[in-house]
Coordinates of C-alpha atoms in Angstrom, one line a residue:
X1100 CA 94.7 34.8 -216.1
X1101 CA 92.4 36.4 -218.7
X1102 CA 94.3 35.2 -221.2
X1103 CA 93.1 31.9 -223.0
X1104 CA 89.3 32.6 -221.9
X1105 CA 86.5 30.7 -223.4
X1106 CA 84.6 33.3 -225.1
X1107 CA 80.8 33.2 -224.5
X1108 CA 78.5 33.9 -227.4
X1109 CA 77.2 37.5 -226.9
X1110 CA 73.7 38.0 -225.6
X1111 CA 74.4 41.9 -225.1
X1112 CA 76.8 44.8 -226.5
X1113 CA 77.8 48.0 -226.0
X1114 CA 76.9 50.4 -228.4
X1115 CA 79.1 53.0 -228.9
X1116 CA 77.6 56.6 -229.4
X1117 CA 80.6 58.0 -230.7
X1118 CA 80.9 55.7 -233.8
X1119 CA 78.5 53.6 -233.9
X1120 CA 80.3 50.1 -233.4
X1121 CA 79.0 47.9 -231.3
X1122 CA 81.4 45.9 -229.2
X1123 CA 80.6 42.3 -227.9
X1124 CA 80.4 41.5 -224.8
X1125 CA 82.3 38.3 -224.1
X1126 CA 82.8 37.0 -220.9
X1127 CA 80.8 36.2 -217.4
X1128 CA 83.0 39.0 -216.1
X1129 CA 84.1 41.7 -218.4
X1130 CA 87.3 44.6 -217.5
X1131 CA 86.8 48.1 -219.0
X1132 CA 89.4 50.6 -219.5
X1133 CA 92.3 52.1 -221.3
X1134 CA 94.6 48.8 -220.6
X1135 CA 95.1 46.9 -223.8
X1136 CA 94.4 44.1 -221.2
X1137 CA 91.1 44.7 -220.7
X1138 CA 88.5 42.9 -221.8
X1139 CA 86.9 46.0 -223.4
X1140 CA 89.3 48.5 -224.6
X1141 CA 88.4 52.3 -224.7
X1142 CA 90.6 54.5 -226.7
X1143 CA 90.0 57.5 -224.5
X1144 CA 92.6 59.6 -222.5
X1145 CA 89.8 60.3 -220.3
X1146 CA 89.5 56.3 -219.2
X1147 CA 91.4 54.9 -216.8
X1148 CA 93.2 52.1 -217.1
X1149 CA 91.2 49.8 -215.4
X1150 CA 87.9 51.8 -215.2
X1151 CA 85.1 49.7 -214.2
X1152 CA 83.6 45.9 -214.7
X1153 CA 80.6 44.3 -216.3
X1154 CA 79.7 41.6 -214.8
X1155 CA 77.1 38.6 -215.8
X1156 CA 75.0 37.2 -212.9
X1157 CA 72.1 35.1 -212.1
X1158 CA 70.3 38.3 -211.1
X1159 CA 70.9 40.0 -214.6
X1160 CA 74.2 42.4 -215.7
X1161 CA 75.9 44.4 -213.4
X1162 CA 78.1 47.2 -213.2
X1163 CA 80.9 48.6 -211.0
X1164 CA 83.4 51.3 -210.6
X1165 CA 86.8 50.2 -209.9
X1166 CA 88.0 53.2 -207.8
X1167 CA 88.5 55.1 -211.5
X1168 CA 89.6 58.8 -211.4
X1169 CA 86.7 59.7 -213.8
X1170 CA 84.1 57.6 -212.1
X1171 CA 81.3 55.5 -214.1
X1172 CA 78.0 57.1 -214.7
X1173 CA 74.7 54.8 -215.5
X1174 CA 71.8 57.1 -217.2
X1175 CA 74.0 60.9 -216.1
X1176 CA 74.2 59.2 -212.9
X1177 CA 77.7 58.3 -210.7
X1178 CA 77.9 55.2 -209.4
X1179 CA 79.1 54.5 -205.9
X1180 CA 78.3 51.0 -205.5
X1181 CA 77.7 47.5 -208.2
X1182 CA 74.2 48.5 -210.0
X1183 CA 72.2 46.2 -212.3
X1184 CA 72.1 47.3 -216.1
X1185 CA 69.3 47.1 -218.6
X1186 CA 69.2 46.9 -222.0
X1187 CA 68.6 50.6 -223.0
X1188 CA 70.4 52.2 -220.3
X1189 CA 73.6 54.6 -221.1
X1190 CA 76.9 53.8 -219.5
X1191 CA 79.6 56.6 -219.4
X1192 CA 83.0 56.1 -219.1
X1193 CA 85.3 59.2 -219.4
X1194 CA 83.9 61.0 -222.8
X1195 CA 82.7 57.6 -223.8
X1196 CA 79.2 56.7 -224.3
X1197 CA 78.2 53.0 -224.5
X1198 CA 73.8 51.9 -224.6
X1199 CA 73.5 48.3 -223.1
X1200 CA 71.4 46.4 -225.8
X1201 CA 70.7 42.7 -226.7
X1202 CA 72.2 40.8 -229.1
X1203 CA 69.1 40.3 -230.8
X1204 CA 68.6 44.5 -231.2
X1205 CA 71.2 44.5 -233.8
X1206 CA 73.7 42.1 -236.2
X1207 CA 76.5 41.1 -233.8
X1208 CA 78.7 38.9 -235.3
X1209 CA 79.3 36.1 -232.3
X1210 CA 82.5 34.2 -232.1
X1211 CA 82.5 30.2 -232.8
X1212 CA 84.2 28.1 -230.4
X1213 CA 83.5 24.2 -230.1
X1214 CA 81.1 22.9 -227.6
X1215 CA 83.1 20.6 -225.4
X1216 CA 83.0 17.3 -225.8
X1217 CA 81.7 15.1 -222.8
X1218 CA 82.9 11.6 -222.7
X1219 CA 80.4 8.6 -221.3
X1220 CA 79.9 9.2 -217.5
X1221 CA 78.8 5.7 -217.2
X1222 CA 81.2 4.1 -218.9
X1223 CA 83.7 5.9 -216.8
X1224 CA 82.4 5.4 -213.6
X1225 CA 82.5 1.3 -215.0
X1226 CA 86.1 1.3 -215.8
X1227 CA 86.8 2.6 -211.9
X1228 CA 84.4 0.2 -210.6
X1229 CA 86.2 -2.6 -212.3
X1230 CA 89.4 -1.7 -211.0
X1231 CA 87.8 -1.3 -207.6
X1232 CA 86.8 -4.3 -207.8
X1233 CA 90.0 -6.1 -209.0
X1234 CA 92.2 -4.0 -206.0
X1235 CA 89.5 -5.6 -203.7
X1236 CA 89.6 -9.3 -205.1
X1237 CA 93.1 -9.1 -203.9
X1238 CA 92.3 -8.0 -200.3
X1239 CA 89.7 -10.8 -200.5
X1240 CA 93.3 -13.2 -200.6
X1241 CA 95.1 -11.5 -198.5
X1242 CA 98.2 -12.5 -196.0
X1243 CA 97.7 -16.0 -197.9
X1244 CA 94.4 -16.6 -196.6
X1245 CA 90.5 -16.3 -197.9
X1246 CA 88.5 -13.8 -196.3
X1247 CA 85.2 -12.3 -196.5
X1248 CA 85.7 -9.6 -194.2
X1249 CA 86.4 -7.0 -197.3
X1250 CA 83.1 -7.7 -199.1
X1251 CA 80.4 -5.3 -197.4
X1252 CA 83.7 -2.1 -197.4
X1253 CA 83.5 -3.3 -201.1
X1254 CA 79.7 -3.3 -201.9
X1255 CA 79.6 -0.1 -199.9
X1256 CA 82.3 2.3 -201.6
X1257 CA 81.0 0.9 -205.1
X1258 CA 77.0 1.3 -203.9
X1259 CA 78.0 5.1 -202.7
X1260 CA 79.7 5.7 -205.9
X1261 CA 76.6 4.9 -208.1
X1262 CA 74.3 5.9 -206.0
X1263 CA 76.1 9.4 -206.0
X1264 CA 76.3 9.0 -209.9
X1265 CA 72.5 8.7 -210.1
X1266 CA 71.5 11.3 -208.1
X1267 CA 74.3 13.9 -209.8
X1268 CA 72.9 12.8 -213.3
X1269 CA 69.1 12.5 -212.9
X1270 CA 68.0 14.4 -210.2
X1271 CA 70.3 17.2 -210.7
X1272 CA 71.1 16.7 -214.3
X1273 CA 74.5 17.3 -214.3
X1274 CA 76.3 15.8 -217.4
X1275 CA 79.9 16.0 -216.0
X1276 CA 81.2 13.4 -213.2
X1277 CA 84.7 13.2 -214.5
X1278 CA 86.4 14.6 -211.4
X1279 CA 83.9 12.6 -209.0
X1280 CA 85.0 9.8 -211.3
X1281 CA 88.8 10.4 -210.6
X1282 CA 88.1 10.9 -206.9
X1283 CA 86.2 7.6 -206.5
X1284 CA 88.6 5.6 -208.0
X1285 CA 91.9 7.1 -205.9
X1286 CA 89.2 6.8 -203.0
X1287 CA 88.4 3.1 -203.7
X1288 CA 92.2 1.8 -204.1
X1289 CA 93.1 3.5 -200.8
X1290 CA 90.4 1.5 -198.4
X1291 CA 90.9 -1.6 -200.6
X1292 CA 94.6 -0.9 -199.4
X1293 CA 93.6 -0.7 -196.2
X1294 CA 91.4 -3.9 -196.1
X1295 CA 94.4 -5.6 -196.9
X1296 CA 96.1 -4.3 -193.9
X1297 CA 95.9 -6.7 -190.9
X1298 CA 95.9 -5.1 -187.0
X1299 CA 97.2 -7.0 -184.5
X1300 CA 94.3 -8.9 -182.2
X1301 CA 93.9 -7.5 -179.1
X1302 CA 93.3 -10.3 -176.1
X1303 CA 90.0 -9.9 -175.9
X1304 CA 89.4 -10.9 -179.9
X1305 CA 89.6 -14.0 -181.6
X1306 CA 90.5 -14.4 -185.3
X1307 CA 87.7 -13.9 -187.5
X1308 CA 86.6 -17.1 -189.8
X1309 CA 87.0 -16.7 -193.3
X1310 CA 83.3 -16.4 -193.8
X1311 CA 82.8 -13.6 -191.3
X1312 CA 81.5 -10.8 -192.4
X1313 CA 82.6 -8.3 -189.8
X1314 CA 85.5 -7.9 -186.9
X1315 CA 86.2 -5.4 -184.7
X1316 CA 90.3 -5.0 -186.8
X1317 CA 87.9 -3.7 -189.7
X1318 CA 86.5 -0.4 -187.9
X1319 CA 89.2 2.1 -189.5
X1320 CA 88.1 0.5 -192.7
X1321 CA 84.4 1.3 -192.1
X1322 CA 85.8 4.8 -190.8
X1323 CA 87.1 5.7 -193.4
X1324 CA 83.9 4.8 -195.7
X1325 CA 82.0 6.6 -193.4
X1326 CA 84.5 10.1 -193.8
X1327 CA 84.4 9.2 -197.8
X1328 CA 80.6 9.3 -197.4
X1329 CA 81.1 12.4 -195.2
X1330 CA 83.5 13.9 -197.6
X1331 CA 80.5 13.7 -200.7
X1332 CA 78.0 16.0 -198.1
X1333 CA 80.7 17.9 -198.1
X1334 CA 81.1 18.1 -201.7
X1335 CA 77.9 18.5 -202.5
X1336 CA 76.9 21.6 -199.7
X1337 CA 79.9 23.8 -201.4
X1338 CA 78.8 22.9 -205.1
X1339 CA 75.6 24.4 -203.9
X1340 CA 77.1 27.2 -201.5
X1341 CA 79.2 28.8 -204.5
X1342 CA 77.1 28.5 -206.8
X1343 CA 75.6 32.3 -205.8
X1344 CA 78.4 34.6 -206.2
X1345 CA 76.6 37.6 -203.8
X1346 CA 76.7 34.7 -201.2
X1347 CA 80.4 33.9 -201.7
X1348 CA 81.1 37.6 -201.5
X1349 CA 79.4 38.3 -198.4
X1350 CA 80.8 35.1 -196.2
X1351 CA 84.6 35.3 -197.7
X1352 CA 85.7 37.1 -194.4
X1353 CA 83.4 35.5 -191.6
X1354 CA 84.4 32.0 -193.1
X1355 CA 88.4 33.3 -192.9
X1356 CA 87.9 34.4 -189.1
X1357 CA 86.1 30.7 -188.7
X1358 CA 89.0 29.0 -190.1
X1359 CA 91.5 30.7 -188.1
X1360 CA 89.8 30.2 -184.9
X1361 CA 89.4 26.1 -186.1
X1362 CA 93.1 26.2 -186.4
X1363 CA 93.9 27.7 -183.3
X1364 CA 91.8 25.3 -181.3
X1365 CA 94.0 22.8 -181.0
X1366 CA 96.7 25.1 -178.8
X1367 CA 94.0 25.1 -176.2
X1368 CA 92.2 21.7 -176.5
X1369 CA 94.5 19.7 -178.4
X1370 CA 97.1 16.7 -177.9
X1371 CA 100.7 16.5 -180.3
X1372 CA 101.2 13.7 -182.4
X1373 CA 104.3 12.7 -183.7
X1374 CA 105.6 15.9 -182.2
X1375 CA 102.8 18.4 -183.9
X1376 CA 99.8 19.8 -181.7
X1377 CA 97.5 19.8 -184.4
X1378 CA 95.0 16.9 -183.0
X1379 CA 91.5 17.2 -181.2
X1380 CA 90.2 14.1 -179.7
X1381 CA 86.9 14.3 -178.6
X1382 CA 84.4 11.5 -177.6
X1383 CA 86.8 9.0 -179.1
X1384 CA 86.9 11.1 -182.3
X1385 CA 90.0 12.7 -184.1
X1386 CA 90.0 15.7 -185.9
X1387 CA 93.2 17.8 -187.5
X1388 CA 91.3 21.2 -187.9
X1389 CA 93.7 22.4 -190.3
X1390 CA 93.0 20.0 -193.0
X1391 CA 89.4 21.8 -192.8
X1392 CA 91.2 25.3 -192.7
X1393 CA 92.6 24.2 -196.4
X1394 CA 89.3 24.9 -197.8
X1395 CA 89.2 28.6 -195.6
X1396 CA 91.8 29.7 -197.2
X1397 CA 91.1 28.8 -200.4
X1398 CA 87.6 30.5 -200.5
X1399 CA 88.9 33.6 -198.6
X1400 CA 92.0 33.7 -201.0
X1401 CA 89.7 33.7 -204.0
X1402 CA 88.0 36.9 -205.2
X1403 CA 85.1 38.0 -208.4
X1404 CA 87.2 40.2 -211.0
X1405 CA 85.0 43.0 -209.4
X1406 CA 86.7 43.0 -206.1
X1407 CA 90.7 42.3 -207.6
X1408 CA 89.8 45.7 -209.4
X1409 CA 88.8 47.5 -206.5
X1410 CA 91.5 45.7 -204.0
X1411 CA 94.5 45.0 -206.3
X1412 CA 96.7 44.8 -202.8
X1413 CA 97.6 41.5 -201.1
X1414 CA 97.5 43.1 -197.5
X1415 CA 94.6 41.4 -196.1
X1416 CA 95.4 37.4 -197.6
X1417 CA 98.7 38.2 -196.6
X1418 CA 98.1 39.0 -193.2
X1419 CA 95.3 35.9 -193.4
X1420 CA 98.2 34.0 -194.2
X1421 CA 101.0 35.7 -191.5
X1422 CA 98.1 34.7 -188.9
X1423 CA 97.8 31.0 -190.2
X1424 CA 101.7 30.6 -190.6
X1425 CA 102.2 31.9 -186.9
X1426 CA 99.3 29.4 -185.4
X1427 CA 100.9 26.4 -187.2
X1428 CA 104.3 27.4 -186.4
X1429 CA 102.8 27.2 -182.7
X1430 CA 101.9 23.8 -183.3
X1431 CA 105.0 22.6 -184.6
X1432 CA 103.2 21.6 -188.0
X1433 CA 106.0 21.7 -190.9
X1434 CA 104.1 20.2 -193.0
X1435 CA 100.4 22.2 -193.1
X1436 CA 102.8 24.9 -193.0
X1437 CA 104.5 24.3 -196.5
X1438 CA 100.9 23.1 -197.5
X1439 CA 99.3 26.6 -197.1
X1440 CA 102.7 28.7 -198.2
X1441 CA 102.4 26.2 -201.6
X1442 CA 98.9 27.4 -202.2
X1443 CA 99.1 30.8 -201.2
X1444 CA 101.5 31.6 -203.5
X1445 CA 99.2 30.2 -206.8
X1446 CA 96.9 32.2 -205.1
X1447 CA 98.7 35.7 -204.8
X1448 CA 100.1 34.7 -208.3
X1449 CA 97.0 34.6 -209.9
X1450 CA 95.1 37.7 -208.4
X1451 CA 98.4 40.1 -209.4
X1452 CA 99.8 38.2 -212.1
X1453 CA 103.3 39.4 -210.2
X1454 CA 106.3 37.5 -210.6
X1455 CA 107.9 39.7 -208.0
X1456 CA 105.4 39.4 -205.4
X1457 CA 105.9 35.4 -205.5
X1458 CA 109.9 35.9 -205.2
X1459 CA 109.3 38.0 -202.0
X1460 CA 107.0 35.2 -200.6
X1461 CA 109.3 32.6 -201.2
X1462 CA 112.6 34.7 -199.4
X1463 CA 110.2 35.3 -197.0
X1464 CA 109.4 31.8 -196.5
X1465 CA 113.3 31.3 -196.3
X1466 CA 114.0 33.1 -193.4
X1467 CA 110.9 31.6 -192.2
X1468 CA 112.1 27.8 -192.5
X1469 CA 115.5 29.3 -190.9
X1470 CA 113.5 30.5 -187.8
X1471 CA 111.7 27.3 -187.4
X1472 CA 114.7 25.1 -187.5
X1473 CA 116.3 27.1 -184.7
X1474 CA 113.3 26.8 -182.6
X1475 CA 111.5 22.8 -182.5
X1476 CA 114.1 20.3 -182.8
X1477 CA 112.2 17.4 -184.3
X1478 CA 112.0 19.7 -187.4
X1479 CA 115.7 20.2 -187.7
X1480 CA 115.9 16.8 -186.9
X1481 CA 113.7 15.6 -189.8
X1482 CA 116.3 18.1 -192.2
X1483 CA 119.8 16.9 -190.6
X1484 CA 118.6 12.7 -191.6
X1485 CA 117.5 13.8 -195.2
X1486 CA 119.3 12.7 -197.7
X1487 CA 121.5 10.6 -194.9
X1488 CA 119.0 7.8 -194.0
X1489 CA 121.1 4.9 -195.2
X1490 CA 124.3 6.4 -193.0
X1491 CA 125.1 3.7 -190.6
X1492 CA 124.0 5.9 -187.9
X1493 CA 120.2 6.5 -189.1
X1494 CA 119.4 3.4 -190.7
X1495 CA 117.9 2.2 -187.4
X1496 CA 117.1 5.5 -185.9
X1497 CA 116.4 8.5 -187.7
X1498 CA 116.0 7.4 -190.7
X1499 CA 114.6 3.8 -189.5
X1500 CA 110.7 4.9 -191.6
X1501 CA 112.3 6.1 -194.7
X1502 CA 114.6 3.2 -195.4
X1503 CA 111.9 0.7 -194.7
X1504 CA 109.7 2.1 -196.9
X1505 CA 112.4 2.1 -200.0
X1506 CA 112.6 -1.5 -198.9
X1507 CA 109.5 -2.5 -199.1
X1508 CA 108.7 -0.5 -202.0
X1509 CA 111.6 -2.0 -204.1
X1510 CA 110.3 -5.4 -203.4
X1511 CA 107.1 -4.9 -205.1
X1512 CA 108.7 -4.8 -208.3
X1513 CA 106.7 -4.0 -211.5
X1514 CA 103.3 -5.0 -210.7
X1515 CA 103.4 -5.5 -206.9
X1516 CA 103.0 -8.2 -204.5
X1517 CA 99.3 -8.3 -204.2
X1518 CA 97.1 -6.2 -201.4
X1519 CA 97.3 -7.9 -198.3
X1520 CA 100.4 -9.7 -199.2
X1521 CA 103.2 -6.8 -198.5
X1522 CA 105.4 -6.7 -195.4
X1523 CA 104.6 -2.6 -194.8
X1524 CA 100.7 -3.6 -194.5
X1525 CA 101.6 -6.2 -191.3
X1526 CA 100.9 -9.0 -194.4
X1527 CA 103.6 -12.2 -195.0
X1528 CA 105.2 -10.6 -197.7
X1529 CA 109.2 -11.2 -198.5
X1530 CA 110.6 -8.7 -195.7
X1531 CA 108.1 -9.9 -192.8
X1532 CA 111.3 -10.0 -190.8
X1533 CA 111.1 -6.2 -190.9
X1534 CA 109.1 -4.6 -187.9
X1535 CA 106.0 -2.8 -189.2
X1536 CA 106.3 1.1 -190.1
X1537 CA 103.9 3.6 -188.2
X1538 CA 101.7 5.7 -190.4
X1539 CA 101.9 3.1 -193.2
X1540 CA 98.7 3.5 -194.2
X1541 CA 98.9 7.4 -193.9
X1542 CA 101.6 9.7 -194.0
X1543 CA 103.8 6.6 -195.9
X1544 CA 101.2 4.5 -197.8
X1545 CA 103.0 5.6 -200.6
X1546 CA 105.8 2.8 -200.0
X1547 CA 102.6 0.1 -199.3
X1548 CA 101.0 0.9 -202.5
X1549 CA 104.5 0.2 -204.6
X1550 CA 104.7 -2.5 -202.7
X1551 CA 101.1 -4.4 -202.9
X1552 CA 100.0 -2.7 -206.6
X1553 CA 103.5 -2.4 -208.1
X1554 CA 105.4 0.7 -209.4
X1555 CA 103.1 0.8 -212.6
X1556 CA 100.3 1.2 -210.7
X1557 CA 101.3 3.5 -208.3
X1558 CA 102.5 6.1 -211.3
X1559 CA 99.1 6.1 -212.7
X1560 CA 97.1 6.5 -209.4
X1561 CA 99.6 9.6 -209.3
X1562 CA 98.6 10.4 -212.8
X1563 CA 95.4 10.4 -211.7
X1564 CA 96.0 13.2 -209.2
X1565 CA 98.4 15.1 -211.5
X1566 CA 95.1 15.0 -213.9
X1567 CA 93.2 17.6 -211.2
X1568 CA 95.8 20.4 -212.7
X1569 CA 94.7 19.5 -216.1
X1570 CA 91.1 19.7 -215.3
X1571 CA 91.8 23.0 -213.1
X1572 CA 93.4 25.0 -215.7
X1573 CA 90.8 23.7 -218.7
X1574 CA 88.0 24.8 -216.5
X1575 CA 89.4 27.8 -215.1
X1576 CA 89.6 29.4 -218.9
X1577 CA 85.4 28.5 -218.5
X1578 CA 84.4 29.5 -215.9
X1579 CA 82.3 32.1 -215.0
X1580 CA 83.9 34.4 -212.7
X1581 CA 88.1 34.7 -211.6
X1582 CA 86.7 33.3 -208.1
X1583 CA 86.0 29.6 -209.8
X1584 CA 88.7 29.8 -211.6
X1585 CA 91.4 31.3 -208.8
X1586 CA 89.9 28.5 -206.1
X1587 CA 90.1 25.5 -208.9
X1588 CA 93.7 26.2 -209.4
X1589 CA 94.5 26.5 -205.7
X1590 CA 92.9 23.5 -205.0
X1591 CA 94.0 21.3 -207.9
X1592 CA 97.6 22.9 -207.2
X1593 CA 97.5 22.2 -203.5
X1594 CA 96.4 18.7 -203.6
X1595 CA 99.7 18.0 -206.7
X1596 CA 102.1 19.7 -203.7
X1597 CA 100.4 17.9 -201.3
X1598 CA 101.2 14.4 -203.1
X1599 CA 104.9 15.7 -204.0
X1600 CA 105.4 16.2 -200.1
X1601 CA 104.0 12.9 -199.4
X1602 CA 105.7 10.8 -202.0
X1603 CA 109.0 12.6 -201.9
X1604 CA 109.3 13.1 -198.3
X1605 CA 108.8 9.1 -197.8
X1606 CA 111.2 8.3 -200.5
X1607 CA 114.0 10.7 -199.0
X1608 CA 113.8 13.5 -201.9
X1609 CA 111.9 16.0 -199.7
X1610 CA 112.4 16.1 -195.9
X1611 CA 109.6 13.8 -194.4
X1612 CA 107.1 16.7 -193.5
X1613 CA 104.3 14.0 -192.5
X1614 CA 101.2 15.2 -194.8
X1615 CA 98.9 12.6 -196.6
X1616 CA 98.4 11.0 -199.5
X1617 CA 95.1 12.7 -201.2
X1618 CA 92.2 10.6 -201.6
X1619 CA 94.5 6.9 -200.9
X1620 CA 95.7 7.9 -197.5
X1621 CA 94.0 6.6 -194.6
X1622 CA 92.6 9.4 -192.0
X1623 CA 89.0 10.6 -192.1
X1624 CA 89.7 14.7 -192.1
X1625 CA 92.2 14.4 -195.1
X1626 CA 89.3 12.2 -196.3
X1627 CA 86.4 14.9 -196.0
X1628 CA 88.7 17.9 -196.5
X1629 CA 90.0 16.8 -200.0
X1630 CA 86.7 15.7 -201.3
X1631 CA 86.1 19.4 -200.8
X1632 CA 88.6 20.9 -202.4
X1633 CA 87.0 18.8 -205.4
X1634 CA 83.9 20.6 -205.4
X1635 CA 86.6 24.0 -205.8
X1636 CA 87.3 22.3 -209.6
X1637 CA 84.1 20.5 -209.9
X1638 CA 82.5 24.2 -209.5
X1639 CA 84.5 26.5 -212.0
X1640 CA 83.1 23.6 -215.0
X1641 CA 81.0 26.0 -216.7
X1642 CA 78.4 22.5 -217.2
X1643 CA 77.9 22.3 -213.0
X1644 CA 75.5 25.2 -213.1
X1645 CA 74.1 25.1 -216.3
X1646 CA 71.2 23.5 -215.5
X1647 CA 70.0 25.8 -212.9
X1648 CA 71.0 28.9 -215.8
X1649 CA 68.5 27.2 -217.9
X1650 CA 65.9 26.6 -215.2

C-alpha cells in the first residue's frame, strides 16, 4: 500500500548522530525499522523490523512504539504510549540516535513531484447539468404525451446541485468537486428515469393535466430528492467527522457495535421483502439498516498506520465481520451478504498486504454459500434458474424478471427509446404487451435505462461509476494517513461490486442477488448510504482538508 506514495516536501528530518545524515521525512505517516519496507530504514541489528511510527497531525508530530523488542526512547525516556515530538528532541531507536529538526535548520534536499492539476469545477458541474437537463426533456414527453409534472424534480436536483457547489467552493473553499460532480450526474439520470415512470392511478385520483405541476404518482420522485438531499447531510457530516484522526480512532469500535445493533434490528422489528427480513417500516417510512451498516464497516475496517503496526492481526474485523455475516444470514439477505464479504476482503487485503489471508476468506466464503443454499430455499432457488431463464420451464416463472429485462433492454437499441417511452417503465414502448417487472426502477433499472437511454448510454453512466476506483486508488497514494486511503478503496471497490451484482445479476451473468444500482437506483437508504461512502473518497483527496491545514 505504501508503495506508489505521493511524497510530501519535507518540513522536518531526522538527524542522525551517528553520521551525520539527515534523512527526510516524507510522508503524513512515516514506518521506522529495519524492514527495507519502511518508510525510514535503520541499518541497525538492534532495530526491529517494524520499530515505531512518526506520524504528522493537526496537533504537530507524533511518535509511537509498535510493540518493538528494543522499545523507543524520546529524550532517554521509554515510551509507552503515542507522544508529540519537537524539533530538538532526541529519538532512540536500538543504538540509533535521530534529533527531530526543521527543514529550515539545515539543507535538505526535498523531492519534486507535480502539483496536481485541477480541472474547471464549473465547467464540469455544466456538462452534468446539461445532460440532466437533456434526460429530463425526455421525461417532459413521456408515454407520448406533454407533461409538466417533471419540471420542479428538475429545477430541484439541478438547484441542490449548485447550491451544494457554491457552498463547497466559497464558503468552504474547497477546489475539488469532481466526485460530487460524478455523483450528481448518476444521481440526476436516475430520478429523471423515474419521472418517466408512470404508476397506475389509484380510484381515488384523476389524471393530472399536462400543465399540472404536482400529482400524488410523483411522491417517490420527490422521495427520492428528498434522500438525495439527505444523502449530501450525510456527506458532508463525515467529510467533517474524519477529518480529526484522534476522533476517528476513538469512535472506530462504538460506531462497529452501533452498526451491528442497526443490522440486527430488523430480526426483532422488521418485515421480509421479497423473501429477505431486512426492512423497517415505521410511520409510513422504509429503512434497510444494512445499507447504513456499509459505511460501519468501512470506518471500523479502516485503521492509521499507527494502529496496523501495533495490531497487524485480523481477529477483531474478522470476528466484526463473522457477526455481520451471521445477522444477514438470519435475514435471508444474499445479496448485503456478498456486498460486505466483497469489501471486507479489499479491506483485510490492504491492512496485511496477504494474498493468503484473502484465499482463506474466499474458501471460507465457499462453504459459507454451501451452508446457505441448504438452509433458505428462495436462495437456492435464485442459483438453480441462473443461467436457465429462457428454459421453457422458467421463462414465465422463475426466470419471468430476468428475461423481461433482456427484452426490454434489447429493444432499446443503440441510443434508447426515450425516458418515459419504454415498456419496463409502465410507458407505451414496443413490448407494452409485456406485464410490467417489479423493482424496475430498483434492483432491475438496469434493463429500463438500456432501454429508455440506449446501450451507449448506459456503458458510460457505468463508466462513470467504474471512475470512483480510479479516483480511489489516485487519492489513496495522497492521502494523509492509511485510514483515508484503506476506506476510499473499500468504498470506491464496494460500490464497482455493488454495480457488477446489479447489472449482471439482472442480465443472468450473476445469480439475481437483488442489490441496487448506486446512485441511478430508486430507494432512499441506497440513496443516502452511497452518497456516504462518497465522502470515504472525497476525504482521502489530500485538497479536502487543505484549507483547514492552512487556516
Amino acid at each position: 500500500m505504501r508503495a506508489g506514495r505521493r511524497r510530501e516536501e519535507p518540513v522536518v528530518f531526522l538527524e542522525n548522530q551517528r553520521n551525520h545524515k539527515n534523512i527526510p521525512v516524507l510522508y503524513w505517516e512515516n514506518s521506522v525499522g529495519r524492514s527495507q519496507s519502511c518508510d525510514i530504514v535503520l541499518p541497525d541489528s538492534a532495530v526491529s523490523r517494524d520499530h515505531a511510527v512518526l506520524m504528522r497531525r493537526e496537533s504537530g508530530w507524533l511518535l509511537t512504539d509498535t510493540d518493538s523488542k528494543g522499545g523507543t526512547y524520546l529524550n532517554g525516556k521509554r515510551i509507552r504510549d503515542t507522544v508529540k515530538v519537537i524539533p530538538g528532541d532526541l529519538i532512540g531507536i536500538g543504538r540509533t540516535n535521530l534529533v527531530f529538526r526543521r527543514v529550515t535548520d539545515a539543507n535538505v534536499k526535498s523531492p519534486r513531484h507535480r502539483a496536481r492539476r485541477t480541472a474547471n469545477q464549473a465547467s464540469l458541474l455544466a456538462m452534468c447539468t446539461i445532460i440532466q437537463v437533456l434526460c429530463f426533456i425526455q421525461a417532459f414527453f413521456g408515454d407520448k404525451q406533454f407533461s409538466m409534472l417533471p419540471l420542479i424534480p428538475m429545477i430541484t436536483v439541478i438547484g441542490a446541485e449548485w447550491v451544494f457547489y457554491m457552498i463547497s467552493r466559497h464558503v468552504l473553499g474547497r477546489t475539488n468537486f469532481e466526485l460530487e460532480t460524478l455523483a450528481f450526474t448518476l444521481s440526476g439520470v436516475g430520478i429523471a428515469l423515474l419521472c418517466g415512470t408512470r404508476e397506475k392511478l389509484t380510484k381515488t385520483q384523476t389524471a393530472p393535466s399536462p400543465f399540472t405541476l404536482y400529482h400524488p404518482t410523483m411522491d417517490a420522485v420527490y422521495s427520492q430528492i428528498i434522500m438525495m438531499v439527505g444523502g449530501l447531510v450525510l456527506f458532508s457530516f463525515l467529510i467533517w467527522f474524519m477529518q480529526d484522526l484522534t476522533r476517528v480512532n476513538k469512535w472506530r469500535t462504538p460506531i462497529a457495535v452501533i452498526g451491528l445493533l442497526l443490522l440486527a434490528a430488523p430480526l426483532a422489528i422488521g418485515t421480509s421483502v421479497n423473501g429477505s427480513k431486512n426492512w423497517i417500516h415505521l410511520a409510513g417510512i422504509s429503512v434497510q439498516p444494512s445499507e447504513f451498516v456499509k459505511l460501519c464497516f468501512i470506518f471500523a475496517g479502516a485503521a492509521t498506520l499507527d494502529h496496523l503496526q501495533t495490531r497487524r492481526n485480523l481477529i477483531g474485523f474478522i470476528g466484526l465481520l463473522a457477526g455481520v455475516m451471521g445477522i444477514l444470514i438470519l435475514e435471508r439477505d444474499i445479496g448485503g451478504a456478498a456486498v460486505f464479504f466483497a469489501t471486507f476482503l479489499i479491506i483485510a487485503f490492504m491492512r496485511s498486504g496477504s494474498m493468503r489471508t484473502v484465499v482463506l476468506s474466499i474458501a471460507a466464503a465457499g462453504v459459507g454459500i454451501v451452508t446457505v443454499l441448504t438452509m433458505f430455499g428462495h436462495v437456492k432457488e435464485r442459483f438453480e434458474v441462473w443461467r436457465h431463464v429462457w428454459d421453457t420451464n422458467n421463462i414465465y416463472d422463475k426466470g419471468f424478471q430476468q428475461t423481461r429485462v433482456l427484452t426490454y433492454s434489447a429493444s432499446g437499441g443503440l441510443f434508447g427509446v426515450g425516458i418515459g417511452n419504454g415498456g419496463l417503465g409502465g410507458g407505451t414502448g414496443p413490448l407494452k404487451g409485456y406485464t410490467n417487472v417489479t423493482a424496475n426502477t430498483s434492483d432491475l433499472v438496469f434493463g429500463m435505462m438500456n432501454e429508455e437511454l440506449g446501450l451507449l448510454m448506459s456503458i458510460v453512466l457505468i463508466g462513470v461509476i467504474a471512475m470512483f476506483i480510479l479516483f480511489a486508488r489516485s487519492d489513496a497514494t495522497r492521502s494523509r494517513s492509511t485510514f483515508y486511503s484503506i476506506t476510499a478503496c473499500a468504498a470506491a471497490g464496494m460500490l464497482l461490486f455493488q454495480a457488477c451484482l446489479n447489472i449482471f445479476g439482472s442480465t443472468d451473468v450473476f445469480p439475481l442477488t437483488g442489490v441496487t444500482l448506486p446512485f441511478i437506483s430508486a430507494g432512499g437508504s441506497s440513496m443516502m448510504a452511497v452518497w456516504g461512502a462518497l465522502a470515504f473518497i472525497k476525504s482521502s483527496d489530500e485538497r479536502t482538508y487543505a484549507v483547514r491545514r492552512r487556516s
